[in-house]
Amino acid sequence: MEDYQEKSIHRQVTLSPEKNKIAFIRFQTGLIQVFISNLDGSMQKLLYETSEVIRSVSWNKEASNLTWYVSSTRELMSFDLETGKINKQPILTDSYI
């Protein structure tokens, strides 16, 4: 029997503006997780976990926040790396300009 805990796929790896950290999305057995780590993959820290689809993650210029969009809930998520808090901002996708 296969051990599904060991199977994971890493996608959308992005380098911090200071070029000393990476953020990445891990797909693992029905969960999607957002992580940060050192460049060599050490010191991995789980920031967020969901069963919803997350396609990309991006850093702000100061490397103090990570942002991603959850399309199923229509929320822009922003993780403050200093406080560890997540800010959820609803996005109205039904309005047109």
C-alpha atoms as a printed R data frame, in Angstrom:
   type eleno elety resid chain resno       x      y       z
1  ATOM     1    CA   MET     A     1   0.000  0.000   0.000
2  ATOM     2    CA   GLU     A     2   1.332  3.435  -0.944
3  ATOM     3    CA   ASP     A     3   2.008  6.076   1.690
4  ATOM     4    CA   TYR     A     4   0.090  9.123   0.455
5  ATOM     5    CA   GLN     A     5   1.490 11.329   3.221
6  ATOM     6    CA   GLU     A     6   4.826 11.236   1.425
7  ATOM     7    CA   LYS     A     7   3.374 12.267  -1.933
8  ATOM     8    CA   SER     A     8   3.254 15.971  -2.595
9  ATOM     9    CA   ILE     A     9   3.641 18.270  -5.555
10 ATOM    10    CA   HIS     A    10   5.288 21.673  -5.272
11 ATOM    11    CA   ARG     A    11   4.128 24.365  -7.660
12 ATOM    12    CA   GLN     A    12   4.474 28.038  -8.266
13 ATOM    13    CA   VAL     A    13   7.729 28.665  -6.423
14 ATOM    14    CA   THR     A    14   8.474 32.380  -6.126
15 ATOM    15    CA   LEU     A    15  11.627 34.122  -4.937
16 ATOM    16    CA   SER     A    16  11.432 36.899  -2.328
17 ATOM    17    CA   PRO     A    17  12.518 40.404  -3.377
18 ATOM    18    CA   GLU     A    18  15.557 40.065  -1.101
19 ATOM    19    CA   LYS     A    19  16.381 36.745  -2.812
20 ATOM    20    CA   ASN     A    20  16.842 34.915   0.502
21 ATOM    21    CA   LYS     A    21  13.482 33.092   0.810
22 ATOM    22    CA   ILE     A    22  11.020 31.278  -1.381
23 ATOM    23    CA   ALA     A    23   7.273 30.900  -1.145
24 ATOM    24    CA   PHE     A    24   5.582 27.911  -2.720
25 ATOM    25    CA   ILE     A    25   2.316 26.038  -2.983
26 ATOM    26    CA   ARG     A    26   2.226 22.365  -2.016
27 ATOM    27    CA   PHE     A    27  -0.552 20.058  -3.229
28 ATOM    28    CA   GLN     A    28  -0.894 17.094  -0.906
29 ATOM    29    CA   THR     A    29  -3.725 14.555  -0.583
30 ATOM    30    CA   GLY     A    30  -6.687 16.897  -1.017
31 ATOM    31    CA   LEU     A    31  -5.024 19.895   0.611
32 ATOM    32    CA   ILE     A    32  -3.368 22.956  -0.812
33 ATOM    33    CA   GLN     A    33  -0.756 24.550   1.422
34 ATOM    34    CA   VAL     A    34   1.204 27.810   1.253
35 ATOM    35    CA   PHE     A    35   4.759 27.636   2.635
36 ATOM    36    CA   ILE     A    36   7.834 29.815   2.956
37 ATOM    37    CA   SER     A    37  11.374 28.501   3.392
38 ATOM    38    CA   ASN     A    38  15.030 29.324   2.944
39 ATOM    39    CA   LEU     A    39  16.375 29.060  -0.603
40 ATOM    40    CA   ASP     A    40  17.702 25.549   0.017
41 ATOM    41    CA   GLY     A    41  14.278 24.348   1.239
42 ATOM    42    CA   SER     A    42  15.247 24.323   4.909
43 ATOM    43    CA   MET     A    43  13.168 25.958   7.644
44 ATOM    44    CA   GLN     A    44   9.847 25.324   5.895
45 ATOM    45    CA   LYS     A    45   6.938 27.096   7.563
46 ATOM    46    CA   LEU     A    46   3.301 26.337   6.771
47 ATOM    47    CA   LEU     A    47   1.368 29.609   6.456
48 ATOM    48    CA   TYR     A    48  -2.029 28.505   5.205
49 ATOM    49    CA   GLU     A    49  -3.908 25.302   4.407
50 ATOM    50    CA   THR     A    50  -7.161 24.803   2.513
51 ATOM    51    CA   SER     A    51  -9.042 22.443   0.235
52 ATOM    52    CA   GLU     A    52  -9.762 25.382  -2.106
53 ATOM    53    CA   VAL     A    53  -7.736 26.065  -5.265
54 ATOM    54    CA   ILE     A    54  -4.790 28.478  -5.008
55 ATOM    55    CA   ARG     A    55  -2.891 28.966  -8.251
56 ATOM    56    CA   SER     A    56  -0.180 31.460  -7.357
57 ATOM    57    CA   VAL     A    57   1.393 33.373  -4.504
58 ATOM    58    CA   SER     A    58   3.319 36.651  -4.661
59 ATOM    59    CA   TRP     A    59   5.515 38.768  -2.391
60 ATOM    60    CA   ASN     A    60   5.125 42.484  -1.767
61 ATOM    61    CA   LYS     A    61   8.159 44.729  -2.435
62 ATOM    62    CA   GLU     A    62   9.260 44.738   1.213
63 ATOM    63    CA   ALA     A    63   8.998 40.930   1.513
64 ATOM    64    CA   SER     A    64   6.743 41.395   4.542
65 ATOM    65    CA   ASN     A    65   3.519 40.040   3.003
66 ATOM    66    CA   LEU     A    66   2.463 37.195   0.760
67 ATOM    67    CA   THR     A    67  -0.733 37.424  -1.268
68 ATOM    68    CA   TRP     A    68  -2.844 34.843  -3.084
69 ATOM    69    CA   TYR     A    69  -6.353 34.602  -4.526
70 ATOM    70    CA   VAL     A    70  -8.873 31.877  -3.674
71 ATOM    71    CA   SER     A    71 -11.263 31.815  -6.635
72 ATOM    72    CA   SER     A    72 -13.948 29.584  -5.104
73 ATOM    73    CA   THR     A    73 -14.469 31.989  -2.185
74 ATOM    74    CA   ARG     A    74 -13.521 35.098  -4.216
75 ATOM    75    CA   GLU     A    75 -11.110 36.264  -1.539
76 ATOM    76    CA   LEU     A    76  -7.725 37.903  -1.806
77 ATOM    77    CA   MET     A    77  -5.643 36.579   1.074
78 ATOM    78    CA   SER     A    78  -2.709 38.519   2.494
79 ATOM    79    CA   PHE     A    79  -0.384 36.934   5.057
80 ATOM    80    CA   ASP     A    80   1.634 39.338   7.220
81 ATOM    81    CA   LEU     A    81   4.959 37.596   7.875
82 ATOM    82    CA   GLU     A    82   5.715 39.777  10.900
83 ATOM    83    CA   THR     A    83   2.435 39.256  12.794
84 ATOM    84    CA   GLY     A    84   1.410 35.888  11.337
85 ATOM    85    CA   LYS     A    85  -2.090 37.225  10.640
86 ATOM    86    CA   ILE     A    86  -4.138 36.674   7.510
87 ATOM    87    CA   ASN     A    87  -6.267 39.432   6.055
88 ATOM    88    CA   LYS     A    88  -9.146 38.288   3.834
89 ATOM    89    CA   GLN     A    89 -10.478 40.773   1.302
90 ATOM    90    CA   PRO     A    90 -13.627 39.821  -0.648
91 ATOM    91    CA   ILE     A    91 -13.304 40.545  -4.360
92 ATOM    92    CA   LEU     A    92 -16.400 41.436  -6.379
93 ATOM    93    CA   THR     A    93 -15.865 39.660  -9.663
94 ATOM    94    CA   ASP     A    94 -19.388 40.250 -10.978
95 ATOM    95    CA   SER     A    95 -18.966 43.995 -11.484
96 ATOM    96    CA   TYR     A    96 -17.793 45.473 -14.761
97 ATOM    97    CA   ILE     A    97 -16.152 48.777 -15.567
